[in-house]
Coordinates of C-alpha atoms in Angstrom, one line a residue:
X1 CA -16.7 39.6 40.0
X2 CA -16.3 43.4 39.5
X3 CA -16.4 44.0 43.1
X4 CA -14.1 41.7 43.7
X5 CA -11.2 43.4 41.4
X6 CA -12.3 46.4 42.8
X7 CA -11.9 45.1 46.5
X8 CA -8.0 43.4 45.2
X9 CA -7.2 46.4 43.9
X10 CA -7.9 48.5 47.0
X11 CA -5.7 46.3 49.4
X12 CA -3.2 46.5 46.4
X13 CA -3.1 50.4 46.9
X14 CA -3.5 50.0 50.4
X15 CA -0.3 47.8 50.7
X16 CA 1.7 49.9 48.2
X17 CA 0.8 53.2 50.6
X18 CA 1.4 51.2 54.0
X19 CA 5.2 50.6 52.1
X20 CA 5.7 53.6 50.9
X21 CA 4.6 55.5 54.2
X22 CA 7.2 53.1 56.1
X23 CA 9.8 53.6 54.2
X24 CA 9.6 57.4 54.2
X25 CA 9.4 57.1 58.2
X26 CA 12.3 54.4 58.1
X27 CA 14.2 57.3 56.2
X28 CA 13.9 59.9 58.9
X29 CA 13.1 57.5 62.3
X30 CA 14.5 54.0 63.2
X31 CA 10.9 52.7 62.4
X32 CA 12.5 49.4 61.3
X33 CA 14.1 48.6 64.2
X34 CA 11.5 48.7 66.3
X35 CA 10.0 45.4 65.6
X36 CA 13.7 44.3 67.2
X37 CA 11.7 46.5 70.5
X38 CA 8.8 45.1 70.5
X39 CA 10.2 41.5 70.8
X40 CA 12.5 42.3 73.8
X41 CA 12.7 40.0 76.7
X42 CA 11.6 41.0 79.7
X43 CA 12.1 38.6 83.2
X44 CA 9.0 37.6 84.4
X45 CA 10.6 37.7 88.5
X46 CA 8.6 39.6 90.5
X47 CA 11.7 41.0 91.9
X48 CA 12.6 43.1 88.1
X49 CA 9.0 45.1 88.9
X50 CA 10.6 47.1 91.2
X51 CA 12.3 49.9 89.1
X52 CA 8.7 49.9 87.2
X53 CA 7.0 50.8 90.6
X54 CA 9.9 53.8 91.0
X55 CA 9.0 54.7 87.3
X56 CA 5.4 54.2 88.0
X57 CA 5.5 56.5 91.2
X58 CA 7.5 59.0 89.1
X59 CA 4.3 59.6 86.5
X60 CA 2.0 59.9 89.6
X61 CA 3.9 62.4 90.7
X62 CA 4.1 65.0 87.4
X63 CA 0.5 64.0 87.1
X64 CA -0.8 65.3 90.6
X65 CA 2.0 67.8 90.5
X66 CA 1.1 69.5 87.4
X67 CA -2.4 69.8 89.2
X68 CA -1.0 71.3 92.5
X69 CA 1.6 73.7 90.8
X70 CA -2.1 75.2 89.3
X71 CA -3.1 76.5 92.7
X72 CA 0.5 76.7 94.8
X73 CA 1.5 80.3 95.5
X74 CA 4.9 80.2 96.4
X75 CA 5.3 83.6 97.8
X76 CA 6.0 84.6 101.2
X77 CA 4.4 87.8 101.6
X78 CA 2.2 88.0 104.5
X79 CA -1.0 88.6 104.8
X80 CA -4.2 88.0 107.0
X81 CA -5.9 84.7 106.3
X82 CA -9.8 85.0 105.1
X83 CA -10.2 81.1 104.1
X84 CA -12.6 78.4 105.0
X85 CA -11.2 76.5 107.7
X86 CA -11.8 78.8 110.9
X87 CA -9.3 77.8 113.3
X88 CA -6.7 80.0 111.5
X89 CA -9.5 82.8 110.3
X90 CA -7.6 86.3 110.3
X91 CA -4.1 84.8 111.4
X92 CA -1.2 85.9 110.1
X93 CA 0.7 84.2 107.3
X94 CA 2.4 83.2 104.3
X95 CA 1.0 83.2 100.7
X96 CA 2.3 80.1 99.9
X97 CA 1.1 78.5 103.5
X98 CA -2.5 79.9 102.5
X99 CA -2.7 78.9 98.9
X100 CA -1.9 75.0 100.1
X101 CA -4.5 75.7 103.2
X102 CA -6.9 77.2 99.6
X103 CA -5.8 74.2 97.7
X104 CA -7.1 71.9 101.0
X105 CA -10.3 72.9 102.3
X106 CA -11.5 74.9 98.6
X107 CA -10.3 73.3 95.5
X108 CA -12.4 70.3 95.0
X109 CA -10.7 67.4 94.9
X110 CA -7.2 69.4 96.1
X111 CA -6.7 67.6 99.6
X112 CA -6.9 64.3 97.6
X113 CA -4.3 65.5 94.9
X114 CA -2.0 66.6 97.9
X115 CA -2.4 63.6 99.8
X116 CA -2.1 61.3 96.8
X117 CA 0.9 63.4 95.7
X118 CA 2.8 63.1 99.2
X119 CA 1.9 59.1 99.3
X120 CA 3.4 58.6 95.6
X121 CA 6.4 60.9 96.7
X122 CA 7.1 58.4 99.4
X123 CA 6.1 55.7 97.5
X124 CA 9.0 57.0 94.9
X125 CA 12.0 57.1 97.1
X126 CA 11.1 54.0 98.9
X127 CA 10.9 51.7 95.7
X128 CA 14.2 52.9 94.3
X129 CA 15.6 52.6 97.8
X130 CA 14.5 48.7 97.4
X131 CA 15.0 48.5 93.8
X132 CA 19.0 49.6 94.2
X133 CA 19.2 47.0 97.0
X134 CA 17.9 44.2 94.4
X135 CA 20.9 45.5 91.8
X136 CA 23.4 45.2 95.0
X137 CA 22.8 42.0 96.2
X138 CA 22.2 40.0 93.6
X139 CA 25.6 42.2 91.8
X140 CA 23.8 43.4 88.5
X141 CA 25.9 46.5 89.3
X142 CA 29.0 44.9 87.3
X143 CA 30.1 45.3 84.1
X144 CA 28.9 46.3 81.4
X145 CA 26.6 48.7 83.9
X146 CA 28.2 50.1 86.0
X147 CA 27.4 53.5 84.6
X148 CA 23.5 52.6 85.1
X149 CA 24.5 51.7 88.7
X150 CA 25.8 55.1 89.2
X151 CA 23.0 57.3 87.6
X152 CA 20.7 55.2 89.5
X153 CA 22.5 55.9 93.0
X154 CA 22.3 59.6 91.4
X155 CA 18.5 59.0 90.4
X156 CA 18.3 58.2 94.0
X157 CA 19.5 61.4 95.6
X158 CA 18.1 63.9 93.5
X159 CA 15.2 62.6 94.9
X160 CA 16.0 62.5 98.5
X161 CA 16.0 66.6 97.7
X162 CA 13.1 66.5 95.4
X163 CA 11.1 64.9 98.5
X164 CA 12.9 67.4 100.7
X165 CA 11.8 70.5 98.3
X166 CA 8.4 69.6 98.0
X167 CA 8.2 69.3 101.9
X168 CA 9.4 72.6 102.8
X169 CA 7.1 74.8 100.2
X170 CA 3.9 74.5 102.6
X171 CA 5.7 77.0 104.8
X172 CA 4.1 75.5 107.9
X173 CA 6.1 75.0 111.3
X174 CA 6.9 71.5 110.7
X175 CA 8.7 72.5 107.8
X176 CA 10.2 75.3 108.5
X177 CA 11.5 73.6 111.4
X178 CA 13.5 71.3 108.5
X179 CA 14.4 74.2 106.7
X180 CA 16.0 75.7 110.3
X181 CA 17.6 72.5 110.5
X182 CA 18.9 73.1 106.6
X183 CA 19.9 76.1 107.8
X184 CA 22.0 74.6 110.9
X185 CA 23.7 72.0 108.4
X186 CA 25.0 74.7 105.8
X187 CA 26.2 76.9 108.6
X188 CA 27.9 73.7 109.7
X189 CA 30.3 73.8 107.0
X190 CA 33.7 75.6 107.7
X191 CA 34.4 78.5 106.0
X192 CA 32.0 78.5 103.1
X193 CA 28.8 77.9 105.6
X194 CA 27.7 81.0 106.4
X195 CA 27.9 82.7 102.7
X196 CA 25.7 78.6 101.5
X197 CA 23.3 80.0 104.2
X198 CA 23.1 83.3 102.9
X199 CA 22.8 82.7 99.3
X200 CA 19.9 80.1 99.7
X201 CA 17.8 81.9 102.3
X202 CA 18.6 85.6 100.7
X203 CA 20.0 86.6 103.8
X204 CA 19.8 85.6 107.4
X205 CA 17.0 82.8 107.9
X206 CA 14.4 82.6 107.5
X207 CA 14.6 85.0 104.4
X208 CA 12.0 85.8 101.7
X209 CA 13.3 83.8 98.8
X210 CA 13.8 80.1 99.9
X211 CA 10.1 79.4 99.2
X212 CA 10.5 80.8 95.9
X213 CA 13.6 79.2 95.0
X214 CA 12.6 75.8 96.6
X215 CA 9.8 75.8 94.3
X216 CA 11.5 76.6 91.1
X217 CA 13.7 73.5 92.3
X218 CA 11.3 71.3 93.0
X219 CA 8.7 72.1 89.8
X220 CA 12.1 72.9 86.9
X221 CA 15.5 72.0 87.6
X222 CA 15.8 68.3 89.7
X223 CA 11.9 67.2 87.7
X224 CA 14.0 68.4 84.5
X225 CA 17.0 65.9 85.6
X226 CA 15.5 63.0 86.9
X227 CA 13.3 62.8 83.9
X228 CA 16.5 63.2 81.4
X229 CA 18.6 60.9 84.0
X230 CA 15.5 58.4 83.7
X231 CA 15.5 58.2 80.1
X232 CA 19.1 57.7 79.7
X233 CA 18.7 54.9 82.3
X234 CA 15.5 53.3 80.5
X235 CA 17.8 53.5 77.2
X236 CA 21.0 51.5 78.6
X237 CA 18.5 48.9 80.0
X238 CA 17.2 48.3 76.9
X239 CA 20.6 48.4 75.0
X240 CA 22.7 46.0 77.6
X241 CA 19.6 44.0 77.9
X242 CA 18.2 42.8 81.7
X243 CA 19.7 40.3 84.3
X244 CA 18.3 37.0 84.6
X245 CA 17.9 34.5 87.3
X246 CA 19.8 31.3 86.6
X247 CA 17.7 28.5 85.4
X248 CA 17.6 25.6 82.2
X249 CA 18.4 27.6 78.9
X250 CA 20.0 30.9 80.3
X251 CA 22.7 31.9 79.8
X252 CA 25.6 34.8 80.0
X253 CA 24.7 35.3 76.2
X254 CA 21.0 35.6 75.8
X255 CA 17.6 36.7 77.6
X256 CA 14.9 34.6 78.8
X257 CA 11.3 36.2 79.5
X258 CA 8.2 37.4 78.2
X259 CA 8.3 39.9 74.6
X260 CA 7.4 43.4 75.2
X261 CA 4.0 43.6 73.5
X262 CA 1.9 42.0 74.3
X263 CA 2.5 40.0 77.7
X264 CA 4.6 42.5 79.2
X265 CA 2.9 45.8 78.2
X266 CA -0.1 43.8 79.5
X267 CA 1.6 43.1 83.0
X268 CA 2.8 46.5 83.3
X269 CA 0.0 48.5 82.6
X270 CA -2.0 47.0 85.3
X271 CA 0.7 47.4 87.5
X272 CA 0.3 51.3 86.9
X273 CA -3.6 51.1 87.2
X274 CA -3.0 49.1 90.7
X275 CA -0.6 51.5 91.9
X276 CA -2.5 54.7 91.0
X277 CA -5.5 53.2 92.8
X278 CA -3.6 52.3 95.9
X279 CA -2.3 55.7 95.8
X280 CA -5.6 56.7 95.3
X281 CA -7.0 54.5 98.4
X282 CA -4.6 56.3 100.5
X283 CA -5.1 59.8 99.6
X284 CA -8.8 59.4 100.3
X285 CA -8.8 57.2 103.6
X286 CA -5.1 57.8 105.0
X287 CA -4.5 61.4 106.0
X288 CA -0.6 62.5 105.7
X289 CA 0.8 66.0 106.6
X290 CA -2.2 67.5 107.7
X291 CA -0.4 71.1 107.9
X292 CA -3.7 73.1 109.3
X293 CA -2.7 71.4 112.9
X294 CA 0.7 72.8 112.7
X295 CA -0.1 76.3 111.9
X296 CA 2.1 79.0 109.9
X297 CA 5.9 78.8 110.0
X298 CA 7.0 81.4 113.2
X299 CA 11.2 82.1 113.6
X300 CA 10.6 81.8 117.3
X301 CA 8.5 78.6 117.6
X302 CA 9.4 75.1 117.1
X303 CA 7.1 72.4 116.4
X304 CA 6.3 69.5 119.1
X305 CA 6.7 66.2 118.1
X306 CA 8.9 67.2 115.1
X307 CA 9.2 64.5 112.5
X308 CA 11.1 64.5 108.6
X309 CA 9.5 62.0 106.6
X310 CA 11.1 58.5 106.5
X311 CA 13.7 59.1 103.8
X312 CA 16.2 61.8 105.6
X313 CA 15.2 60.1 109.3
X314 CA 18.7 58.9 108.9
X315 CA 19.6 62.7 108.8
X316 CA 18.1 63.3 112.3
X317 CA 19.5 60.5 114.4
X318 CA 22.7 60.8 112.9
X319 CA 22.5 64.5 114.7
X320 CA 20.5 63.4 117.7
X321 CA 23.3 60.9 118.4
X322 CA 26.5 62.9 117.6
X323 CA 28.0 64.0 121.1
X324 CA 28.0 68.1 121.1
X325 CA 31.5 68.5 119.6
X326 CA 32.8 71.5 118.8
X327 CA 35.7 73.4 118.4
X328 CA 36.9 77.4 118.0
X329 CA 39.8 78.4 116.2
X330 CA 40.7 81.6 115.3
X331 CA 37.6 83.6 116.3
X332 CA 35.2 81.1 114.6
X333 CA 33.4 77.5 115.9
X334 CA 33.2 74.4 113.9
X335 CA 30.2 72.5 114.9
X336 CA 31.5 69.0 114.5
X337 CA 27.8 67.9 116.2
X338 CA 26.6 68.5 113.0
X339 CA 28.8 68.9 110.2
X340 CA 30.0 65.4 111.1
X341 CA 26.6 63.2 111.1
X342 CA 24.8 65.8 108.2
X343 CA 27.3 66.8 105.7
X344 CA 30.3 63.8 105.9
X345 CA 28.0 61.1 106.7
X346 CA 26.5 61.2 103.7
X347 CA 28.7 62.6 101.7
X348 CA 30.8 59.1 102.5
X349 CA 27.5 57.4 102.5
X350 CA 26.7 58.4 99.0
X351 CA 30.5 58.1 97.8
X352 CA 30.7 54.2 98.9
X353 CA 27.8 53.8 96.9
X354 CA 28.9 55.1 93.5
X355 CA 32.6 53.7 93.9
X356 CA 31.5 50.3 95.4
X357 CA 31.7 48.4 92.1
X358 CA 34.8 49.6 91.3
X359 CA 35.9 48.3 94.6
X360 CA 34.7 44.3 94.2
X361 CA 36.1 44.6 90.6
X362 CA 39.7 45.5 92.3
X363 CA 39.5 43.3 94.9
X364 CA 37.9 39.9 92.6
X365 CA 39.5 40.9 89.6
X366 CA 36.7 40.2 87.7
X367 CA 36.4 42.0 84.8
X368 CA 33.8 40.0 82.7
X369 CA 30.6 41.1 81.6
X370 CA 27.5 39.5 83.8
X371 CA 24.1 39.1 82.8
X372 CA 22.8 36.4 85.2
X373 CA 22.1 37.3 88.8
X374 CA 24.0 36.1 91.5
X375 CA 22.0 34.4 94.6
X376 CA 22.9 36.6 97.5
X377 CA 24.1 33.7 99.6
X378 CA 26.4 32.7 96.5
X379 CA 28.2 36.1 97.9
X380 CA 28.4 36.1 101.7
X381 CA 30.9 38.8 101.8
X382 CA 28.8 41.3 99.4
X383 CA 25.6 40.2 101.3
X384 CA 26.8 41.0 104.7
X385 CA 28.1 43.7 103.5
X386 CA 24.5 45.1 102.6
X387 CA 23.3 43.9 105.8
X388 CA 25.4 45.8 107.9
X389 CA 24.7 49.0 105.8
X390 CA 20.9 48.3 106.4
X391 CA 21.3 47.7 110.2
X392 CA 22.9 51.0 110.1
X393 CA 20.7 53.2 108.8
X394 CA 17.5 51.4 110.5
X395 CA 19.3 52.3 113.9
X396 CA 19.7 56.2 112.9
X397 CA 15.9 56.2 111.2
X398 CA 15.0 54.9 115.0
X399 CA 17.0 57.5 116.7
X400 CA 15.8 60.0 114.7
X401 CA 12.4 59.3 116.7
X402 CA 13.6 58.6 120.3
X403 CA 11.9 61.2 122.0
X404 CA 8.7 59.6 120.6
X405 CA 9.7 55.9 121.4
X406 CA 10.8 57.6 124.4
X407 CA 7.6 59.3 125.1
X408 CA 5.7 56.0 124.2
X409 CA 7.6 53.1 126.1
X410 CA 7.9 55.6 129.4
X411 CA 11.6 55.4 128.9
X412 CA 14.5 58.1 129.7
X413 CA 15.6 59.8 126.9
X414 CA 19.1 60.2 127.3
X415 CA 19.0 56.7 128.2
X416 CA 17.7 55.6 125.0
X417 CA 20.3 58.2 123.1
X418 CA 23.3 55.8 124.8
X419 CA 21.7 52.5 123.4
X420 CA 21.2 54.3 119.7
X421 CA 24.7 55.4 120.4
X422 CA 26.0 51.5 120.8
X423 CA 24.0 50.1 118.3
X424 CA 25.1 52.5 115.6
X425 CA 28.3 51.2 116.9
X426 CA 28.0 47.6 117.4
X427 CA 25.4 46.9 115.2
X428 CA 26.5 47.1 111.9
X429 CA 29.7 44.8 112.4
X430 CA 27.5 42.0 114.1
X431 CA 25.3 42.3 111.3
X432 CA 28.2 41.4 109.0
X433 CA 29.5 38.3 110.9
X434 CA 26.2 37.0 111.6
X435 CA 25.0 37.5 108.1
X436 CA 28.3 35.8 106.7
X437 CA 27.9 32.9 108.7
X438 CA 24.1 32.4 107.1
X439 CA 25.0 33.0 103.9
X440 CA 28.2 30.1 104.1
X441 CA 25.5 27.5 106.6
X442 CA 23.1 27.8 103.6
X443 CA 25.8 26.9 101.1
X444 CA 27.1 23.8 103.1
X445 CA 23.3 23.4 103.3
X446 CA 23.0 23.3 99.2
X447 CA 26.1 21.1 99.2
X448 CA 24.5 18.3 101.4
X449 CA 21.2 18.6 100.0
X450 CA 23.3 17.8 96.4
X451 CA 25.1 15.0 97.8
X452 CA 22.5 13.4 99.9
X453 CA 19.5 14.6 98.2
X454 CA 15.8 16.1 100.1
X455 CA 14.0 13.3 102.7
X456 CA 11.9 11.3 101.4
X457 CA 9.7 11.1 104.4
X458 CA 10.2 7.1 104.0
X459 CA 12.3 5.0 107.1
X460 CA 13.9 1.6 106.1
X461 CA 15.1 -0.9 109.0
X462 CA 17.8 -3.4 108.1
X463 CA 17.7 -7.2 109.1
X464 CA 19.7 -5.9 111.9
X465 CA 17.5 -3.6 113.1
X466 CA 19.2 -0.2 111.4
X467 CA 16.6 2.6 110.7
X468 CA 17.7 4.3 107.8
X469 CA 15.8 7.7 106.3
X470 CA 14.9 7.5 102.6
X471 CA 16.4 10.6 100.4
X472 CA 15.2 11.2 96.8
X473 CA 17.3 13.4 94.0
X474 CA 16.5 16.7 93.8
X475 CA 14.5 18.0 90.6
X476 CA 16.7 19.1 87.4
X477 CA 15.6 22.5 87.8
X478 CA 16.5 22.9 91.2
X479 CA 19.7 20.8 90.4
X480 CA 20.8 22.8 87.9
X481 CA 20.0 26.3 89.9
X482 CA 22.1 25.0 92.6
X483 CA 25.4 23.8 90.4
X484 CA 25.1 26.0 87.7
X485 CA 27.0 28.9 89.7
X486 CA 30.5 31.0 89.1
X487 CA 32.3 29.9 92.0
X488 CA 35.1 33.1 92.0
X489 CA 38.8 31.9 93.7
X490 CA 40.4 34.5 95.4
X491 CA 43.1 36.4 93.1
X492 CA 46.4 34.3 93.2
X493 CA 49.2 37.0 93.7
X494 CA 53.1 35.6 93.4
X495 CA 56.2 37.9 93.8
X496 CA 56.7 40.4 91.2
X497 CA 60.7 40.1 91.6
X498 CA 63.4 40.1 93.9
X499 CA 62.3 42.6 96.7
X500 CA 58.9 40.9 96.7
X501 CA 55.3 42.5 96.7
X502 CA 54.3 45.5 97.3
X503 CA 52.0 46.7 100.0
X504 CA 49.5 47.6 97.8
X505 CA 49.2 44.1 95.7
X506 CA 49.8 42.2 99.6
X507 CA 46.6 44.5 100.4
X508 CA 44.7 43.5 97.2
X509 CA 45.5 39.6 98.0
X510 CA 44.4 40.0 101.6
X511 CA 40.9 41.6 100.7
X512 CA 40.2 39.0 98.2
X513 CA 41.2 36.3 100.1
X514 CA 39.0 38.1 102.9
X515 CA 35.7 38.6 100.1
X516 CA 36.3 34.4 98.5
X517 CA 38.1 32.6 101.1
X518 CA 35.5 31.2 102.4
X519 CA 33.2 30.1 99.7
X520 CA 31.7 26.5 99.6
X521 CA 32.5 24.6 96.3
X522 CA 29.5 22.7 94.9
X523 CA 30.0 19.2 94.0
X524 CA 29.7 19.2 90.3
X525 CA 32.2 16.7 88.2
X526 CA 34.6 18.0 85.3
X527 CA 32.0 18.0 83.0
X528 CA 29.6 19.7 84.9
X529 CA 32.3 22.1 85.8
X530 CA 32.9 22.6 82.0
X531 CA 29.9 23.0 80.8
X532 CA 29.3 25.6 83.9
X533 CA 32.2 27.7 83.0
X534 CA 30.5 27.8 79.2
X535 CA 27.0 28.9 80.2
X536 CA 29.1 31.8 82.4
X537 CA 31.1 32.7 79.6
X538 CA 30.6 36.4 78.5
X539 CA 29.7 37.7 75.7
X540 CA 32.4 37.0 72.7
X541 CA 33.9 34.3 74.3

């Protein structure tokens, strides 16, 4: 008995310090809401891992990089080299191109770090390439978040120049061939091009500072960013909540999927185990930028078989297929070879991007909030849209090799320019049409499969003789996925007054008749089409 009013009384003190601790942390932190946190939904698609395996990538990479910035000299004082690996013994070269040769063959464990470090970088850009692709065609770039849209497009290009940064510090000939190439493209730019050129490099290229300055880039400033622009990001998903796929009980107003802790936390963890392990595979059995074959950066050499990695390939065929343009004026050339395809490609490339859901809002007129994902056949205009951007880079990433497809199919080179040169051309517009015309036979598709139904597999023959093929009603799930859509009209414009409409609103009704005109209506009856319009309904509604 005595122990056992000992033992109350000890949880009693126990509970009264758990409360009083909370509250005092309540008072100071928002301790109370994050019970509200740890309940959150989270879609169980395999589609919504994708921004964790850019996040995932991200932590690799301050990991291994933290490791590497440890032994990285980024100096470009030269000096004899005195290292292990003896093909280079007493050549001439860089500090920072012998510290990384130092960090390969001496550090234990430093080739792996590098190589895991280079596969994660890759690894990075590529899964926020294919996450931003998800967003666009399945439209979760609309309101409320458009402003997540844009810092992820942002998100996206700091670290197209993170990957370029990291590189160019080896200071071997296969980058500094893509820092000559840097060099070209800021030249490029009229009037200010030259003084760009000089400022980064210190002075004509190749300079002494760029290595320097490259490094303080690539280990302070854009790390420093993407890490703030990825909190900020993390933040706005949790406060406007996820997209969700359509489906029985989901709705415009609420979030279907599996709480935080512990199924998701769960999930995601072991994603980040698998990932650092297949990282892990491929730094150890997978070589990748093995700069000892290249040697140390020399002004007058250039390497063979010059290659960026996969993410700026665009970059180089763009310039391999631009014809040599160029004009003088006044005593000075403009190089439009290059300043065209390197500096206004994607500066145009990267503007479409960040103004593009401004533009469908203009053209639809849709200015409700969305939290269900649209089906990217459900929006064959937006769809073929993407798929005439993706043709369009995947012919410049091949022409930015064509002296090595060139090399390996025995084919002429200049030849093979003039069919990149078509493509880049033709390509991208058959894309579109081709694509549209999918996306529309897969809704006239949904529509008969509604009507009729799926085969049964079973044939019936009438007393007359008439084979008939069985159909049997397709599952409420599937039903409802198929009819439970927004179907958006195009934007019904009448005259404003007597001297009609404007160019601008006749423009605006073309386009959206152009982006809706040709969508396939479902066959759902007035209820359906009632109780549709309700499950779409935003927000406050």
């Amino acid at each position: 008995m005595p122990f056992r009013k000992r033992r109350e009384g000890l949880e009693r003190a126990a509970r009264r310090a758990a409360e009083r601790g909370f509250r005092r942390l309540d008072e100071r932190l928002p301790a109370a809401d994050a019970g509200k946190l740890l309940r959150k939904a989270f879609p169980d698609h395999w589609a919504f891992l994708l921004g964790e395996l850019a996040l995932y990538s991200l932590i690799v990479l301050v990991l291994t990089g933290i490791f590497l910035a440890l032994y990285f000299d980024p100096v470009m004082a030269e000096s004899a080299y005195h290292g292990s690996y003896g093909p280079l013994y007493g050549t001439r070269m860089t500090q920072a191109y012998a510290s990384t040769l130092r960090l390969s063959f001496d550090v234990r464990g430093g080739l792996l770090i590098r190589q895991i470090h280079h596969w994660a970088a890759l690894t990075f850009v590529a899964s926020i390439g294919v996450h931003m692709l998800r967003i666009f065609f399945t439209g979760a770039f609309r309101r409320p978040r458009e402003g997540n849209w844009m810092i992820g497009v942002t998100l996206f290009l700091l670290a197209l120049l993170e990957g370029f940064c990291g590189y160019s510090l080896p200071d071997d000939l296969l980058s500094g061939t893509g820092l000559r190439t840097a060099d070209t493209i800021m030249g490029s730019i009229p009037l200010v091009g030259t003084y760009l050129s000089f400022f980064a490099f210190g002075g004509e290229f190749p300079g002494h500072l760029i290595i320097p300055r490259l490094y303080t880039v690539h280990i302070l400033l854009v790390p420093g960013i993407l890490v703030a622009m990825v909190t900020v990001h993390l933040i706005l998903v949790v406060y406007l909540k996820h997209t969700q796929w359509r489906g029985p009980g989901r709705t415009n107003r609420n979030a279907v999927g599996q709480p935080m802790v512990p199924q998701w936390l769960t999930k995601s963890t072991g994603l980040f185990l698998i990932l650092f392990g297949c990282m892990a595979v491929l730094g150890a059995v997978a070589q990748i930028n093995p700069i000892w074959n290249y040697g140390p950066f020399r002004a007058d050499q250039v390497s063979t078989d010059a290659q960026p990695d996969w993410y700026v390939g665009f970059l180089e065929g763009a310039l391999r297929l631009m014809p040599p343009w160029e004009t003088r004026l006044w005593g000075h050339t403009v190089m439009w070879n290059v300043f065209l395809p390197a500096v206004v490609l994607p500066g145009v490339f990267f503007l479409v991007l960040y103004l593009y859901p401004f533009f469908e809002r203009w053209v639809t007129g849709d200015r409700g909030e969305h939290h269900l994902c649209d089906r990217p056949r459900e929006r064959h205009t937006r769809t073929a849209f993407g798929a005439a951007g993706i043709v369009f880079y995947a012919v410049l990433l091949l022409a930015g090799g064509n002296d090595l497809i060139a090399f390996g199919f025995e084919l002429s080179v200049s030849a093979l320019t003039w069919v990149f040169r078509v493509a880049v051309v033709v390509g991208p517009p058959l894309a579109f049409v081709l694509t549209k015309r999918i996306c529309l036979a897969l809704q006239h598709r949904e529509r008969e499969r509604l009507i009729e139904g799926d085969e049964s597999g079973l044939v019936s023959q009438s007393v007359y003789g008439d084979l008939t093929e069985g159909h049997q009603e397709l599952a409420r799930k599937e039903r409802f996925t198929l009819l439970a859509r927004s179907d958006p009209a195009p934007l019904e414009i009448s005259p404003a007054g007597p001297e009609g409409l404007t160019r601008y609103v006749r423009l605006r009704g073309a386009l959206s008749r152009w982006f809706y005109g040709d969508q396939v209506e479902m066959p759902a009856t007035e209820e359906q089409r009632e109780d549709i319009a309700a499950l779409n309904a935003p927000p406050g509604d």
